[in-house]
PDB file of C-alpha atoms in Angstrom:
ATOM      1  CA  UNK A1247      13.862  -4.071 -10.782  1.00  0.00           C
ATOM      2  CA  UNK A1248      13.181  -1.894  -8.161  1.00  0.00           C
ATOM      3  CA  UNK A1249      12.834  -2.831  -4.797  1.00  0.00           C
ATOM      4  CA  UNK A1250      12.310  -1.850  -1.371  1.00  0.00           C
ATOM      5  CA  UNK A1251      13.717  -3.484   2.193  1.00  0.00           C
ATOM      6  CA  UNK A1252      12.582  -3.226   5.203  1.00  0.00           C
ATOM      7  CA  UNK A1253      15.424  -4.558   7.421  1.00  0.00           C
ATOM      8  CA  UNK A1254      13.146  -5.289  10.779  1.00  0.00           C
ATOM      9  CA  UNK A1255      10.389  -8.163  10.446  1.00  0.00           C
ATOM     10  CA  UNK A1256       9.256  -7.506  14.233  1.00  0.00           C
ATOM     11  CA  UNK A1257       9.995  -5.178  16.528  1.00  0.00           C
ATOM     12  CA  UNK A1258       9.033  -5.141  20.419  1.00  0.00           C
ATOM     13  CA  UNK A1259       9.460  -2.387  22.257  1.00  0.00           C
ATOM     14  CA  UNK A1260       8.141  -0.730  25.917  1.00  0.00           C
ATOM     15  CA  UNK A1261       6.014   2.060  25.934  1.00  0.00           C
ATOM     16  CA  UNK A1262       8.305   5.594  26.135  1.00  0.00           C
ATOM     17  CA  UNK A1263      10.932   3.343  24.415  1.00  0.00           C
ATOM     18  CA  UNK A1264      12.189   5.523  21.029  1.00  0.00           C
ATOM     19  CA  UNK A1265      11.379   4.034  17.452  1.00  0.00           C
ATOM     20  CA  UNK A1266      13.617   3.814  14.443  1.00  0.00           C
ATOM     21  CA  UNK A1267      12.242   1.554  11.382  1.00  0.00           C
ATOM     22  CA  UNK A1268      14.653   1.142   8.437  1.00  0.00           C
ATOM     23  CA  UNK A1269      13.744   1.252   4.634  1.00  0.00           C
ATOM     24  CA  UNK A1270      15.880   1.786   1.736  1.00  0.00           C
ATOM     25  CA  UNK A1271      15.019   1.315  -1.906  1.00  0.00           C
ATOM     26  CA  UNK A1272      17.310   0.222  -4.971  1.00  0.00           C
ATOM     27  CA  UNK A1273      15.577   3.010  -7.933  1.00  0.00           C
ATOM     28  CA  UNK A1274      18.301   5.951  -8.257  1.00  0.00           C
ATOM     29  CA  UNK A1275      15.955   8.277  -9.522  1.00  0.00           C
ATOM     30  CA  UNK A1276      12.925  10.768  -8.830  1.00  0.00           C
ATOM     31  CA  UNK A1277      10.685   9.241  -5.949  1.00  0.00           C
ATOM     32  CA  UNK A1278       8.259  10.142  -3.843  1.00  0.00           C
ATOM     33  CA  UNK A1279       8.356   7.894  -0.540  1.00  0.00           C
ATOM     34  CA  UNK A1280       5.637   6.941   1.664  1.00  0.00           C
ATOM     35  CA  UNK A1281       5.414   5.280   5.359  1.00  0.00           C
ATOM     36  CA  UNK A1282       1.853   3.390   5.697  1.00  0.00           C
ATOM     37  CA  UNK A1283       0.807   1.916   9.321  1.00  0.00           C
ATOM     38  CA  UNK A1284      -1.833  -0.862   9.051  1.00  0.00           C
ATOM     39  CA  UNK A1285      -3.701  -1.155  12.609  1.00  0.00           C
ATOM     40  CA  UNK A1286      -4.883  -5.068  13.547  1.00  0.00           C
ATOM     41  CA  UNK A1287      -7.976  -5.289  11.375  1.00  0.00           C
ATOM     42  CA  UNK A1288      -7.312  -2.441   9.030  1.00  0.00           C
ATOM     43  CA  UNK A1289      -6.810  -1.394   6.241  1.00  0.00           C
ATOM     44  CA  UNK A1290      -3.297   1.065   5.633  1.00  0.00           C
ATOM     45  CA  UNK A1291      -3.141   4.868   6.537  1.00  0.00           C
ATOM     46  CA  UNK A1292      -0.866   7.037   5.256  1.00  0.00           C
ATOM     47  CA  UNK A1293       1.757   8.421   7.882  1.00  0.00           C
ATOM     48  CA  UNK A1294       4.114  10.855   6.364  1.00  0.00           C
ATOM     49  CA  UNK A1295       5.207  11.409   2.664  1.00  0.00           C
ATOM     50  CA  UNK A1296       8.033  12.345   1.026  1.00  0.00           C
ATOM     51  CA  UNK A1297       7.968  14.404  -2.191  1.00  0.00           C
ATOM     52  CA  UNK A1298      10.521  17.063  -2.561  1.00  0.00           C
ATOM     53  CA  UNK A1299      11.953  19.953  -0.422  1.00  0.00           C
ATOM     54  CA  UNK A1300      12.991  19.694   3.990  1.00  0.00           C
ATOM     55  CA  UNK A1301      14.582  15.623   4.089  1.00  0.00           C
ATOM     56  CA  UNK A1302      12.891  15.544   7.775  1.00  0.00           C
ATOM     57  CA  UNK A1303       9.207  14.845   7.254  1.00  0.00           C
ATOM     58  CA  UNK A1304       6.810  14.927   9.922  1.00  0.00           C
ATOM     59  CA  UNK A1305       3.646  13.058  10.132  1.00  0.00           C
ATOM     60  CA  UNK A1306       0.754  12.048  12.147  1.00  0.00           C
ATOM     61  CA  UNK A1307       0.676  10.911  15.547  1.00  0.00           C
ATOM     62  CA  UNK A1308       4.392  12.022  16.688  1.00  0.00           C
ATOM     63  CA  UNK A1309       6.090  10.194  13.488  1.00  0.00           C
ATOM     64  CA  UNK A1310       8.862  11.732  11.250  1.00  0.00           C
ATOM     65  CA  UNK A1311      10.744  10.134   8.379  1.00  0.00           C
ATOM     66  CA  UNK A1312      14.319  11.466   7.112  1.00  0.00           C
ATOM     67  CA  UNK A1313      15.179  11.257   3.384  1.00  0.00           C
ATOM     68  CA  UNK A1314      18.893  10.417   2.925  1.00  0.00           C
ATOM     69  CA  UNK A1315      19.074  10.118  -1.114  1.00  0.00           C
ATOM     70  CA  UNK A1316      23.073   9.029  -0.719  1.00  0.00           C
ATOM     71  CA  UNK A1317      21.294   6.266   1.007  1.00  0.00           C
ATOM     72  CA  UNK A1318      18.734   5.487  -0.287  1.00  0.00           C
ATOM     73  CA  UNK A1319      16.850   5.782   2.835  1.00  0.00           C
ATOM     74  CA  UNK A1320      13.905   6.791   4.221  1.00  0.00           C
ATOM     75  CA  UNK A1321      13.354   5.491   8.206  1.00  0.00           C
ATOM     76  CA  UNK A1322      10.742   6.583  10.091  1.00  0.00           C
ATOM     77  CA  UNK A1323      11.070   7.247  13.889  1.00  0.00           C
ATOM     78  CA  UNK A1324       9.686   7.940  17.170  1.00  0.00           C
ATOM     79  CA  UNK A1325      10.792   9.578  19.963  1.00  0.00           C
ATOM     80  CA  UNK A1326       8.384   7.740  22.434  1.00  0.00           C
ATOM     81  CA  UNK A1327       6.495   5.271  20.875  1.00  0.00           C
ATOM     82  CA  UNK A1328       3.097   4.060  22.891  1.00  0.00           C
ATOM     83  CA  UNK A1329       0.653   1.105  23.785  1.00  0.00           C
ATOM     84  CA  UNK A1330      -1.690   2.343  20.847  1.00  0.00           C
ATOM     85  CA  UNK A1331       0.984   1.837  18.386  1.00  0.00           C
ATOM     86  CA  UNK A1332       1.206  -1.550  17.519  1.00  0.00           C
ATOM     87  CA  UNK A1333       1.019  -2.114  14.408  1.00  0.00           C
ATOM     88  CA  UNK A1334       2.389  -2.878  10.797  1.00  0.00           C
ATOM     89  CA  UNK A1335       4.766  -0.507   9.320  1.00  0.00           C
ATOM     90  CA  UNK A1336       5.147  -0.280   5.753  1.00  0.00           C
ATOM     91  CA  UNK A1337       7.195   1.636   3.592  1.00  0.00           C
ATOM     92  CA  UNK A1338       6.591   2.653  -0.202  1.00  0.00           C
ATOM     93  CA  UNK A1339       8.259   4.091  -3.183  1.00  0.00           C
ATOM     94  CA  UNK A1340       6.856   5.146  -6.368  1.00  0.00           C
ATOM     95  CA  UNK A1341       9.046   6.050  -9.136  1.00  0.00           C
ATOM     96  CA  UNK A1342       8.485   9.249 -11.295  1.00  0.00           C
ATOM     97  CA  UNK A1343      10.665   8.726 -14.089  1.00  0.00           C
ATOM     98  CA  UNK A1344       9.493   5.158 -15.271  1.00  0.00           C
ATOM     99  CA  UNK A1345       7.343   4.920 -18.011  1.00  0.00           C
ATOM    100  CA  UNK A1346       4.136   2.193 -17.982  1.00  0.00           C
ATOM    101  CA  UNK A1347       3.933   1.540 -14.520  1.00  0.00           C
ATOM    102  CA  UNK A1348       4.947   5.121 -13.510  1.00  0.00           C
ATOM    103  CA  UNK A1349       3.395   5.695 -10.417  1.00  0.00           C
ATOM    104  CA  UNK A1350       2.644   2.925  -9.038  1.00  0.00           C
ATOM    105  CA  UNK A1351       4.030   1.866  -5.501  1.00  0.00           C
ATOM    106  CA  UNK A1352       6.563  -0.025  -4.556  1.00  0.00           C
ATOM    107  CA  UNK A1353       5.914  -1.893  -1.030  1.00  0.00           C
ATOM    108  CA  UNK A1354       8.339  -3.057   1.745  1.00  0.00           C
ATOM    109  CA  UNK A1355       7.132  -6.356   3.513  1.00  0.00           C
ATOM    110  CA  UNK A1356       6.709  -4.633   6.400  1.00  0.00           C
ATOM    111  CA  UNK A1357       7.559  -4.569  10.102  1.00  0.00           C
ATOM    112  CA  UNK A1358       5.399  -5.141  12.731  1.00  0.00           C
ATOM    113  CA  UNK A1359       5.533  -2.779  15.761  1.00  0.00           C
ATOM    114  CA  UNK A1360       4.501  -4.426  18.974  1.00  0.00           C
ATOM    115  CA  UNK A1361       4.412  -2.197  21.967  1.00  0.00           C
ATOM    116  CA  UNK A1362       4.692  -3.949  25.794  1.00  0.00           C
ATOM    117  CA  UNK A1363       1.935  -1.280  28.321  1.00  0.00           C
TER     118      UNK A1363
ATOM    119  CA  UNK B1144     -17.130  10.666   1.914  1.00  0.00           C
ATOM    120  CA  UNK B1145     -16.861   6.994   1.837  1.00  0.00           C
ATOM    121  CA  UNK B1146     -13.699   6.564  -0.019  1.00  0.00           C
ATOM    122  CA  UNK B1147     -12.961   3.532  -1.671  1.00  0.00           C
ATOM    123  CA  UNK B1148     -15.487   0.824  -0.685  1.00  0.00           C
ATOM    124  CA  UNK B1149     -14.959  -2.864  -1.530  1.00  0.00           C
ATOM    125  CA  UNK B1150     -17.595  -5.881  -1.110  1.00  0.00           C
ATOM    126  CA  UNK B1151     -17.562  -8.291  -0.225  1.00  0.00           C
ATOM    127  CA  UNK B1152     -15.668  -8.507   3.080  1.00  0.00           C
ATOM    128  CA  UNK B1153     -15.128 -12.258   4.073  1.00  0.00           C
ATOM    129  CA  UNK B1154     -15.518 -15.104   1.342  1.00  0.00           C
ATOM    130  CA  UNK B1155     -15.159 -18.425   1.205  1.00  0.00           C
ATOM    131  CA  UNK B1156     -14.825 -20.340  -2.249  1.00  0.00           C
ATOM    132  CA  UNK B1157     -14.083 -24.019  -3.279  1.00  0.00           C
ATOM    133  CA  UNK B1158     -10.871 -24.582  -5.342  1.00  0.00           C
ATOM    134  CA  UNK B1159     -12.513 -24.104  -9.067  1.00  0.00           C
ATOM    135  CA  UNK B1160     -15.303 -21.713  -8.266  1.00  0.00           C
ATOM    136  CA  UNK B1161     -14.946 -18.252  -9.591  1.00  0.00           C
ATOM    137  CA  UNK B1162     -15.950 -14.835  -8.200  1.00  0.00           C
ATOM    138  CA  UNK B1163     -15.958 -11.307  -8.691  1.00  0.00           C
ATOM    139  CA  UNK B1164     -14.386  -8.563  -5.962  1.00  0.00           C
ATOM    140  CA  UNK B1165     -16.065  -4.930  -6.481  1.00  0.00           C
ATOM    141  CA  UNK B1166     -13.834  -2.006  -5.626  1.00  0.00           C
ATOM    142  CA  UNK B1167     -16.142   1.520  -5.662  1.00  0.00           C
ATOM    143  CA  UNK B1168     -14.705   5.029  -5.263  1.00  0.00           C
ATOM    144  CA  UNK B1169     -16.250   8.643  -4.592  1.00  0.00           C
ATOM    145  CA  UNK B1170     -13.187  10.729  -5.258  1.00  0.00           C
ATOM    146  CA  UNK B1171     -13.131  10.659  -8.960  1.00  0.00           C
ATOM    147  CA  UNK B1172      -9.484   9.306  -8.520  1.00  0.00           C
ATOM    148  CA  UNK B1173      -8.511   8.005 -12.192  1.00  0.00           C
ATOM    149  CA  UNK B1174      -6.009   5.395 -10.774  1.00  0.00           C
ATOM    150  CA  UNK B1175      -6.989   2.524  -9.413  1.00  0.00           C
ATOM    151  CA  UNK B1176      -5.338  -0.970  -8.123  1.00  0.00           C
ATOM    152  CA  UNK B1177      -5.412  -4.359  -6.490  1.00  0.00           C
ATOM    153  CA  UNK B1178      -3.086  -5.796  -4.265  1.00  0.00           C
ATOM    154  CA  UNK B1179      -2.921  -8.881  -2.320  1.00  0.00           C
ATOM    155  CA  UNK B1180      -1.709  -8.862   0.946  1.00  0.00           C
ATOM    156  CA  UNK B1181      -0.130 -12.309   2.328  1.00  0.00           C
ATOM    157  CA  UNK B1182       2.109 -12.520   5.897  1.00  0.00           C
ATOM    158  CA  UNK B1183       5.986 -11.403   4.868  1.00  0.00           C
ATOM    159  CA  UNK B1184       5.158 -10.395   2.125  1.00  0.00           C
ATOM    160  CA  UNK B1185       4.091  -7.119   2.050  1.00  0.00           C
ATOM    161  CA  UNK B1186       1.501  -5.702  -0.561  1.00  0.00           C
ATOM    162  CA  UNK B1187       1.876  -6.631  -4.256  1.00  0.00           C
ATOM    163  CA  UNK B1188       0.288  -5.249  -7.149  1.00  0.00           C
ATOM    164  CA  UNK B1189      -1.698  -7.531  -9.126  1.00  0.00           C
ATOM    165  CA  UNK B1190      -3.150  -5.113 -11.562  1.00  0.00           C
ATOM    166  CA  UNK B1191      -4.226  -1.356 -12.040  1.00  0.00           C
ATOM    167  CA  UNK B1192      -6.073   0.455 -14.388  1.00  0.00           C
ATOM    168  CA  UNK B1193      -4.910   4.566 -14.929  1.00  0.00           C
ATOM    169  CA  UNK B1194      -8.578   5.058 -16.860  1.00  0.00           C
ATOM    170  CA  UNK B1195     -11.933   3.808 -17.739  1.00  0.00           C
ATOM    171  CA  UNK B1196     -11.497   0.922 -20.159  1.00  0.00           C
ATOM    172  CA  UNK B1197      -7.877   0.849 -19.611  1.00  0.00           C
ATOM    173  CA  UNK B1198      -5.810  -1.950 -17.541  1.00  0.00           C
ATOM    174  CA  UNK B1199      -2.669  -2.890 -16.889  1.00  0.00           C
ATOM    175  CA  UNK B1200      -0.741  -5.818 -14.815  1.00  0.00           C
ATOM    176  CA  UNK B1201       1.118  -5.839 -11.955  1.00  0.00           C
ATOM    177  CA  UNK B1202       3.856  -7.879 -10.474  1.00  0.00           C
ATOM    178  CA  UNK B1203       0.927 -10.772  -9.873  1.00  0.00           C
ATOM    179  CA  UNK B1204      -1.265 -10.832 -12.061  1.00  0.00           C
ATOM    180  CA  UNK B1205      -1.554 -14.630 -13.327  1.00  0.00           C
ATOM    181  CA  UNK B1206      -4.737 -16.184 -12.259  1.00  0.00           C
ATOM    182  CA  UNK B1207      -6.889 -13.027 -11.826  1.00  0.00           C
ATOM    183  CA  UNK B1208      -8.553 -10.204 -14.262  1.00  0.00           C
ATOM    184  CA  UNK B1209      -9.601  -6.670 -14.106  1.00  0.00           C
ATOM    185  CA  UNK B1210     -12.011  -4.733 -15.723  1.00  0.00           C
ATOM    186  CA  UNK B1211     -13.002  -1.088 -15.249  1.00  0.00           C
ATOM    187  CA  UNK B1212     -16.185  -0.368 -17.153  1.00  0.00           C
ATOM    188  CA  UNK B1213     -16.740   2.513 -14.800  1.00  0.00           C
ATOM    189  CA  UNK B1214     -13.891   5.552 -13.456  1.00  0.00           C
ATOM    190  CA  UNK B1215     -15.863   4.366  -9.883  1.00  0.00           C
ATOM    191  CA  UNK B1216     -15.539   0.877  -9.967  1.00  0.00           C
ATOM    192  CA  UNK B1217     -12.357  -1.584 -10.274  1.00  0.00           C
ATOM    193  CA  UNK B1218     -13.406  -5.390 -10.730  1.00  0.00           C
ATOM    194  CA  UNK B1219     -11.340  -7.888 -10.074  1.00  0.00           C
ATOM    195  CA  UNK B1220     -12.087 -11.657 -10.728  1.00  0.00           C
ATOM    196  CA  UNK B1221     -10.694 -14.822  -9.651  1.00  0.00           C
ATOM    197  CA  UNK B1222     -12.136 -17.291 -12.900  1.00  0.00           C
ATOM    198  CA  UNK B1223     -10.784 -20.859 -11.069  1.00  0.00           C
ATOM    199  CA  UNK B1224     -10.343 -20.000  -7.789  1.00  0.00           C
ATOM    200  CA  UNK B1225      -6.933 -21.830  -6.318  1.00  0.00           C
ATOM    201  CA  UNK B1226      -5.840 -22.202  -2.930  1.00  0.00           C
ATOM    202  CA  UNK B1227      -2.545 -19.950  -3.067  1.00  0.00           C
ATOM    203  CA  UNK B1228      -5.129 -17.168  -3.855  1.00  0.00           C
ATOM    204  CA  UNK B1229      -5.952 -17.221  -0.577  1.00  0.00           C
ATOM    205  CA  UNK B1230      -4.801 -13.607   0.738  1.00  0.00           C
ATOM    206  CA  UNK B1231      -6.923 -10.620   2.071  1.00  0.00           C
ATOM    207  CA  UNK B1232      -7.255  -7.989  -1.316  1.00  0.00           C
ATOM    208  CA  UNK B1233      -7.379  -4.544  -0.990  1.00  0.00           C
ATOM    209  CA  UNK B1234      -8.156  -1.644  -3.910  1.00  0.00           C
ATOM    210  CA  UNK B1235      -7.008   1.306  -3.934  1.00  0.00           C
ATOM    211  CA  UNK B1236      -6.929   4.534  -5.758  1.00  0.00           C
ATOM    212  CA  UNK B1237      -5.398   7.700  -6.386  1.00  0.00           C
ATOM    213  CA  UNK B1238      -5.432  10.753  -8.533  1.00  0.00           C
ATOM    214  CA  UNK B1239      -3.853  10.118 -11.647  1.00  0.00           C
ATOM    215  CA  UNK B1240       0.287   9.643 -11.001  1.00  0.00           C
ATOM    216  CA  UNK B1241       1.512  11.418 -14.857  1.00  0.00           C
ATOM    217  CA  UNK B1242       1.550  15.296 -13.245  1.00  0.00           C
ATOM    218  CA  UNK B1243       3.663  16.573 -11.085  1.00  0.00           C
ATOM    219  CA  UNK B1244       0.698  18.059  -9.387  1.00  0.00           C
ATOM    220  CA  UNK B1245      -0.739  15.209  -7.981  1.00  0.00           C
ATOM    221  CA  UNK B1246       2.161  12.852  -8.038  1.00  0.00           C
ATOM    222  CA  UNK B1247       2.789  13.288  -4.465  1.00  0.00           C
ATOM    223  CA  UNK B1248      -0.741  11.938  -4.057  1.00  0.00           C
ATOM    224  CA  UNK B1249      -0.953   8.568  -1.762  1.00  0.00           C
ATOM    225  CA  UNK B1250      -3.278   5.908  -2.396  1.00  0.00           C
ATOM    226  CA  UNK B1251      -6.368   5.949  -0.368  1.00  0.00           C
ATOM    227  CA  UNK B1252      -6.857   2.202   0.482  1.00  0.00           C
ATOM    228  CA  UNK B1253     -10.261   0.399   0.899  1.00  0.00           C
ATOM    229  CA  UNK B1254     -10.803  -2.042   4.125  1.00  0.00           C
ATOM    230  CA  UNK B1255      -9.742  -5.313   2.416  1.00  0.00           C
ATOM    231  CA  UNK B1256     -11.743  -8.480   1.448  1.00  0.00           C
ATOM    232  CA  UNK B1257     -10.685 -11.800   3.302  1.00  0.00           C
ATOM    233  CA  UNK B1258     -10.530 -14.465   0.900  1.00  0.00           C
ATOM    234  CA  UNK B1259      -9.718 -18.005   1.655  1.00  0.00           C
ATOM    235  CA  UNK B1260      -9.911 -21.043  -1.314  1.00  0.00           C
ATOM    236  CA  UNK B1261     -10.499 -24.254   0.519  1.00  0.00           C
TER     237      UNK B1261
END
């Protein structure tokens, strides 16, 4: 079955401090991948997506996400992460090549981000 | 644009009462889903529906059902209500996930609905 791992439960960092989250998946195939951030209260916001083409994704609010299919990986970073960005991090996979549930997502557990002002 | 819209918010229920969770969307998306959200565990898919009058489960499903009368709305009931189905629930939908045109689409996710099952 296919599965995705997010290796960090909780993180705490300082503000200015740099960000790497890990995910990898276990599907070999044809994925899209996703990063969703969940603010206290809210519901999830896409970051950055993955679907084909430059491995280095950028997304909103400073974020980028590097595709390394030998991996299986897909970890989002941040070069100087800040007060506002505490929150839960949570990466997704949906497979293209599957049949029946084709398309649907594929959610990490998640990692929460808690930033120290 | 209101996106996806789900009522109620906040519920309490009784162990053994059942209820109904209303998911609406505005974007003529023609997937939609439930998933439960519970702490470590991520987001898991109890079911989805790719079509009007068509659903499907997820990785959860026992304990709940779906119906999708509408392409707007995704209903999701709880028939005995149990205490392990307390969770907060959130729908979500997309544009349909079979073309390579849209299948870089993300799901756009409604606010959640706190449920807790005394």
């Amino acid at each position: 079955a296919q599965s995705v791992s997010q290796h960090n439960h909780h993180v705490i960092l300082s503000e200015a401090a740099s960000l790497e989250l890990g995910c990898n998946y276990s599907y070999g195939g044809t994925v899209n991948l996703f990063w969703y951030v969940q603010y206290p209260g809210q519901h999830l916001q896409l970051l950055l997506k993955y679907f084909s083409g430059d491995p280095l994704v950028k997304g909103i609010k400073g974020f980028e996400a590097e595709f390394i299919k030998s991996k299986f990986s897909f970890n989002l970073r941040k070069p100087s992460v800040q007060w506002s960005d505490t929150a839960e991090y949570f990466c997704a996979v949906k497979s293209l090549d599957y049949g029946g549930s084709q398309g649907n997502l594929i959610f990490g557990k998640g990692t929460k981000l808690s930033v120290k002002p | 644009n209101a996106g996806v819209t789900q009522t109620p918010k906040f519920r309490v229920l009784k162990t053994g009462q059942s209820m109904t969770l209303l998911c609406a969307q505005d974007m003529n998306h023609e997937y939609m889903y439930w998933y439960r959200q519970d702490p470590g565990m991520g987001l898991r898919l109890i079911h989805y529906s790719v079509g009007e009058g068509t659903t499907a489960k997820g990785e959860v499903p026992d304990g709940y059902n779906v119906s999708r009368l509408k392409k707007q709305n995704f209903l999701l009931g709880l028939e005995s209500a149990a205490p392990s189905q307390t969770s907060v629930y959130f729908c979500a939908s997309s544009y349909s996930s079979n073309t390579r045109t849209f299948s870089n689409q993300p799901q756009h996710f409604g606010d959640g609905t706190r449920l807790s099952i005394l």
